[in-house]
Short mmCIF file of C-alpha atoms in Angstrom, two decimals:
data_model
loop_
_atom_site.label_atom_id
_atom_site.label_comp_id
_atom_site.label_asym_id
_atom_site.label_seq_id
_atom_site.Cartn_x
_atom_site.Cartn_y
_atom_site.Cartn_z
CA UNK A 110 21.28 123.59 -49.66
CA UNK A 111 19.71 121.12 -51.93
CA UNK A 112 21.81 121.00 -55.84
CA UNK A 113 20.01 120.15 -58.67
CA UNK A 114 22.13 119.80 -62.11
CA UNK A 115 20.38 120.30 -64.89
CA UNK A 116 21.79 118.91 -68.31
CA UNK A 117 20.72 118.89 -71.56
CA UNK A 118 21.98 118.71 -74.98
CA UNK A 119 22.51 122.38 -77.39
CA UNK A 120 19.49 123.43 -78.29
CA UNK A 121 16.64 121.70 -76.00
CA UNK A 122 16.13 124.72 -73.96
CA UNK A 123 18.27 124.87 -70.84
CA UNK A 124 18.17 128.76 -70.42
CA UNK A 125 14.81 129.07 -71.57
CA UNK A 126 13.77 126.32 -68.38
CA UNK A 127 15.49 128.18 -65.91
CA UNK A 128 14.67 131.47 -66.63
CA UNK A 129 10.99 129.88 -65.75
CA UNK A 130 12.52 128.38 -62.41
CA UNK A 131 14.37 131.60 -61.76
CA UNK A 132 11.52 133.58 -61.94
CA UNK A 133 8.81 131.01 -60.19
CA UNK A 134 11.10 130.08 -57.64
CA UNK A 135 11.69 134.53 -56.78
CA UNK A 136 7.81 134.64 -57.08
CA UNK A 137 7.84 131.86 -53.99
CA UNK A 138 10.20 133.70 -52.23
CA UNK A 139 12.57 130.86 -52.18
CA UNK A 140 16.56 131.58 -51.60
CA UNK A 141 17.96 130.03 -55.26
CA UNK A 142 20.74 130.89 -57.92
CA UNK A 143 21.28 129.84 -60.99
CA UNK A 144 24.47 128.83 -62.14
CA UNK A 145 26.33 128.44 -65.96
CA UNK A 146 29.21 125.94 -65.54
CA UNK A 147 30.25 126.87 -69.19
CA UNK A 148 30.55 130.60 -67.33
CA UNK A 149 32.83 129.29 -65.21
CA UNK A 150 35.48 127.23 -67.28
CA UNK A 151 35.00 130.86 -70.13
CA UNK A 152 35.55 132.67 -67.46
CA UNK A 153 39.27 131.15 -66.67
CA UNK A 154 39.99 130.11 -70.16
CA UNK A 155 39.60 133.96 -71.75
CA UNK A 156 41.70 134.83 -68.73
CA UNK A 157 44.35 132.10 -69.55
CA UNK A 158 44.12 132.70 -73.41
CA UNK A 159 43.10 129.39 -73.76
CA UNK A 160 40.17 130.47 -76.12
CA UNK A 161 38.12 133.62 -77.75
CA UNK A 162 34.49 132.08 -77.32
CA UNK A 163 32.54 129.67 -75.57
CA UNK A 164 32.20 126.94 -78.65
CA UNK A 165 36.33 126.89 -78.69
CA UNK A 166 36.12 125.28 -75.37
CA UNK A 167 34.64 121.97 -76.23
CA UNK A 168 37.32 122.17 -78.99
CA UNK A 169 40.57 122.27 -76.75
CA UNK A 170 42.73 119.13 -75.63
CA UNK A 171 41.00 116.83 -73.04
CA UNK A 172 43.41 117.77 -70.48
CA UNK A 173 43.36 121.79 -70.63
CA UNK A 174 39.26 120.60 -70.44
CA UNK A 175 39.30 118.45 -67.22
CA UNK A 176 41.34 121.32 -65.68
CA UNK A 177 39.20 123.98 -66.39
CA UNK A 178 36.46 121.54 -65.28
CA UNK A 179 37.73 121.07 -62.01
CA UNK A 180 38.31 125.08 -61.43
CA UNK A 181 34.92 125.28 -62.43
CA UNK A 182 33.17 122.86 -59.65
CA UNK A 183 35.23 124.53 -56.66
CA UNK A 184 34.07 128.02 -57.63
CA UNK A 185 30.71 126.72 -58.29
CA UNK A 186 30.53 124.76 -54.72
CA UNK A 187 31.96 128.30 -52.99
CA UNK A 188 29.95 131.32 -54.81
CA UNK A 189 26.57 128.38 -53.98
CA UNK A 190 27.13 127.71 -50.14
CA UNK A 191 26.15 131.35 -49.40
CA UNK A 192 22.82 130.39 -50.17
CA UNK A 193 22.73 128.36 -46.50
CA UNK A 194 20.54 125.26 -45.88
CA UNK A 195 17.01 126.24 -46.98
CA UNK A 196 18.77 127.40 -50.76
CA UNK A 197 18.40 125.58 -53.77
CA UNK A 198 21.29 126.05 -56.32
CA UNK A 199 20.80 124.85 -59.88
CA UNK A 200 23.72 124.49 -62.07
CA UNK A 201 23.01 125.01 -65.73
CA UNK A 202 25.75 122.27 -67.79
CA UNK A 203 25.66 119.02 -69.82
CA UNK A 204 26.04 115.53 -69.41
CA UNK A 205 28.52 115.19 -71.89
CA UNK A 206 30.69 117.30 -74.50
CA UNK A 207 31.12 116.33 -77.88
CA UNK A 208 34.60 116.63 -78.68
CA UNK A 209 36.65 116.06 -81.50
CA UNK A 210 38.42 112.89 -79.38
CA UNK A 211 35.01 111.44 -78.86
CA UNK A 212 32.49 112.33 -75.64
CA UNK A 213 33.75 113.83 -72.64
CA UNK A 214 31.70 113.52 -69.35
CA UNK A 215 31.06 116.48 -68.62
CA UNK A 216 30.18 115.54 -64.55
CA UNK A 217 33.61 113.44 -64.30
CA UNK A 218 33.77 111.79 -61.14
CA UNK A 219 36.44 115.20 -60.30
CA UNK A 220 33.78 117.22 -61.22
CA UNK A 221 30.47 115.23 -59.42
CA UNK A 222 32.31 114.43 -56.02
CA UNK A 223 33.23 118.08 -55.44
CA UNK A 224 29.12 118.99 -56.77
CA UNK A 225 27.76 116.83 -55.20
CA UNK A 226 24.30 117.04 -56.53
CA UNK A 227 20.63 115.76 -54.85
CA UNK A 228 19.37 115.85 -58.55
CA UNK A 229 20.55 115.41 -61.91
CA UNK A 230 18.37 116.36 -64.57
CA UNK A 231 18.06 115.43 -68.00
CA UNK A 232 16.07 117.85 -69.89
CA UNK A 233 15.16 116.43 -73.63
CA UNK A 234 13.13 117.24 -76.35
CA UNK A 235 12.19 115.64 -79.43
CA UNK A 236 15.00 115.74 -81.90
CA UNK A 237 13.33 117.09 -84.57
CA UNK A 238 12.38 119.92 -82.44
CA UNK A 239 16.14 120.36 -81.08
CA UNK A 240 17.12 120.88 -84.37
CA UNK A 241 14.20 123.31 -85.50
CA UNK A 242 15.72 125.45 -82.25
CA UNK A 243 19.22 125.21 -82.87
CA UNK A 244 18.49 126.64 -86.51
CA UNK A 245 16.55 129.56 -84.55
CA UNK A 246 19.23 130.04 -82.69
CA UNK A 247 22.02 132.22 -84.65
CA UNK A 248 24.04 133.28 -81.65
CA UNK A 249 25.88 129.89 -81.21
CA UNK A 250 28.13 127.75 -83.39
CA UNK A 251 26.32 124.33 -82.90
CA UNK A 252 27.03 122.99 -86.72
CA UNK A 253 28.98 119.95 -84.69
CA UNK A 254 25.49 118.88 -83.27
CA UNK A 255 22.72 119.85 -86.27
CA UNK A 256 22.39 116.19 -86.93
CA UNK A 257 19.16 114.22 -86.06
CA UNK A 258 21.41 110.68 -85.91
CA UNK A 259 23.75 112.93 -83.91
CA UNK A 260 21.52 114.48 -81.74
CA UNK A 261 19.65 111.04 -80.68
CA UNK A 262 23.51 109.66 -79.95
CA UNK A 263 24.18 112.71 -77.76
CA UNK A 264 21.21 112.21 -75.70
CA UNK A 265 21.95 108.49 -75.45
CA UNK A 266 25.26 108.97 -74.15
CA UNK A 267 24.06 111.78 -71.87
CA UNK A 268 21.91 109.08 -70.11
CA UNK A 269 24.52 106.80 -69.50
CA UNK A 270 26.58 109.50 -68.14
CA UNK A 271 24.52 111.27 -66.02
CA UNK A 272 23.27 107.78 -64.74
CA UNK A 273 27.20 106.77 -64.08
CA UNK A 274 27.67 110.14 -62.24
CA UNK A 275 25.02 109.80 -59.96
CA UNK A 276 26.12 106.31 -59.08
CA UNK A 277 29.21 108.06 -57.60
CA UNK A 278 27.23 110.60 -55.15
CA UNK A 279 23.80 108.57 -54.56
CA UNK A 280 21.96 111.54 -57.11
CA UNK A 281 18.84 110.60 -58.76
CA UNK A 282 18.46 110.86 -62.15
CA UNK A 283 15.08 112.69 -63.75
CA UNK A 284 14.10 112.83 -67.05
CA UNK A 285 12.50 116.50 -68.04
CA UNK A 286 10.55 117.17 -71.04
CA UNK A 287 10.84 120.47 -72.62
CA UNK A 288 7.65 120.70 -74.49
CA UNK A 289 7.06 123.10 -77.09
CA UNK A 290 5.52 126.14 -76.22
CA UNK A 291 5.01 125.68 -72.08
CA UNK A 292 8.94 125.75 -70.63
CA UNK A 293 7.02 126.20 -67.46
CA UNK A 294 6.01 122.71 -67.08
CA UNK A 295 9.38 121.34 -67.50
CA UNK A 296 10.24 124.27 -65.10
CA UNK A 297 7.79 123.07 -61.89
CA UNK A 298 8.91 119.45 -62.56
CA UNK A 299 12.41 120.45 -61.71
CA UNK A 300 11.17 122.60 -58.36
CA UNK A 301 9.00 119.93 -57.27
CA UNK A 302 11.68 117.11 -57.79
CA UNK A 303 14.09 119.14 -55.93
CA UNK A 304 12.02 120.57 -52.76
#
């Protein structure tokens, strides 16, 4: 199976991407799944009571976050090796977390070495437009990132990170632009720099 992790920061258009590679990869006939890591660490920290929602995560103490991390990465490595050799597995996370103690990696070297990735991508946008789709988007609590000067630093420090993580498993590193209107470009450029 060939792992491609695909980052980007609140608002850029993660979900909207994959749900183009999700449904051009099925078209192709080609064995896939898409993944949520934030599924994964809500998943155990409703069940521990460590939170009520998803935003509360990024919120809780660096440790109770590197835990949940960890979980996260075996479960993601054992519900993806079903897909056998030929599969591609895409894991929908970020590069880092803003927290309220600064950034947290958010593909620790814990986290990368179990992943193991091929590729990790960075999907961006232009700021501007990140913020014009975080303001669409009244479903989330993202008031920690609706910044422009905030927003380029995130994106700054998720290239360093992803770049430092991939250093650790011999990943590349791809830059994906989400461009307004056409998710399906950004979409192909992550199948064809996978297969």
């Amino acid at each position: 199976m060939k792992l491609g992790i695909v980052t980007g920061i609140p608002g850029v258009g993660k979900t909207t991407v994959l749900s183009f590679v999700d449904k051009i990869l099925s078209e192709k006939d080609i064995p896939h799944r898409i993944v949520n890591y934030g599924d994964y660490m809500l998943n155990t920290a409703l069940k521990e009571g460590y939170v009520k929602n998803r935003d509360e995560i990024r919120k809780l103490p660096i440790e109770r976050q590197r835990e949940l991390q960890a979980l996260a990465a075996r479960r993601i490595v054992d519900d993806l090796s079903t897909l056998g050799n030929n599969g591609l597995g895409l894991v929908d996370t970020h590069a880092v977390i803003r927290t309220p103690s600064g950034y947290l990696p958010g593909l620790p070297k814990h986290v990368v070495e179990v992943l193991s990735p091929n590729v990790i991508f960075l999907l961006e946008a232009d700021p501007k437009l990140i913020l014009e789709r975080q303001k669409r988007d009244n479903t989330r609590a993202r008031a920690d990132y609706s910044d422009i000067y905030v927003i380029n630093e995130v994106i700054q420090f998720a290239r360093y990170s992803a770049m430092a993580s991939a250093v650790l498993v011999g990943a590349s590193v791809k830059v994906v632009v989400n461009q307004e209107g056409d998710p399906s470009i950004a979409a192909n450029e992550i199948i064809n720099s996978l297969m």
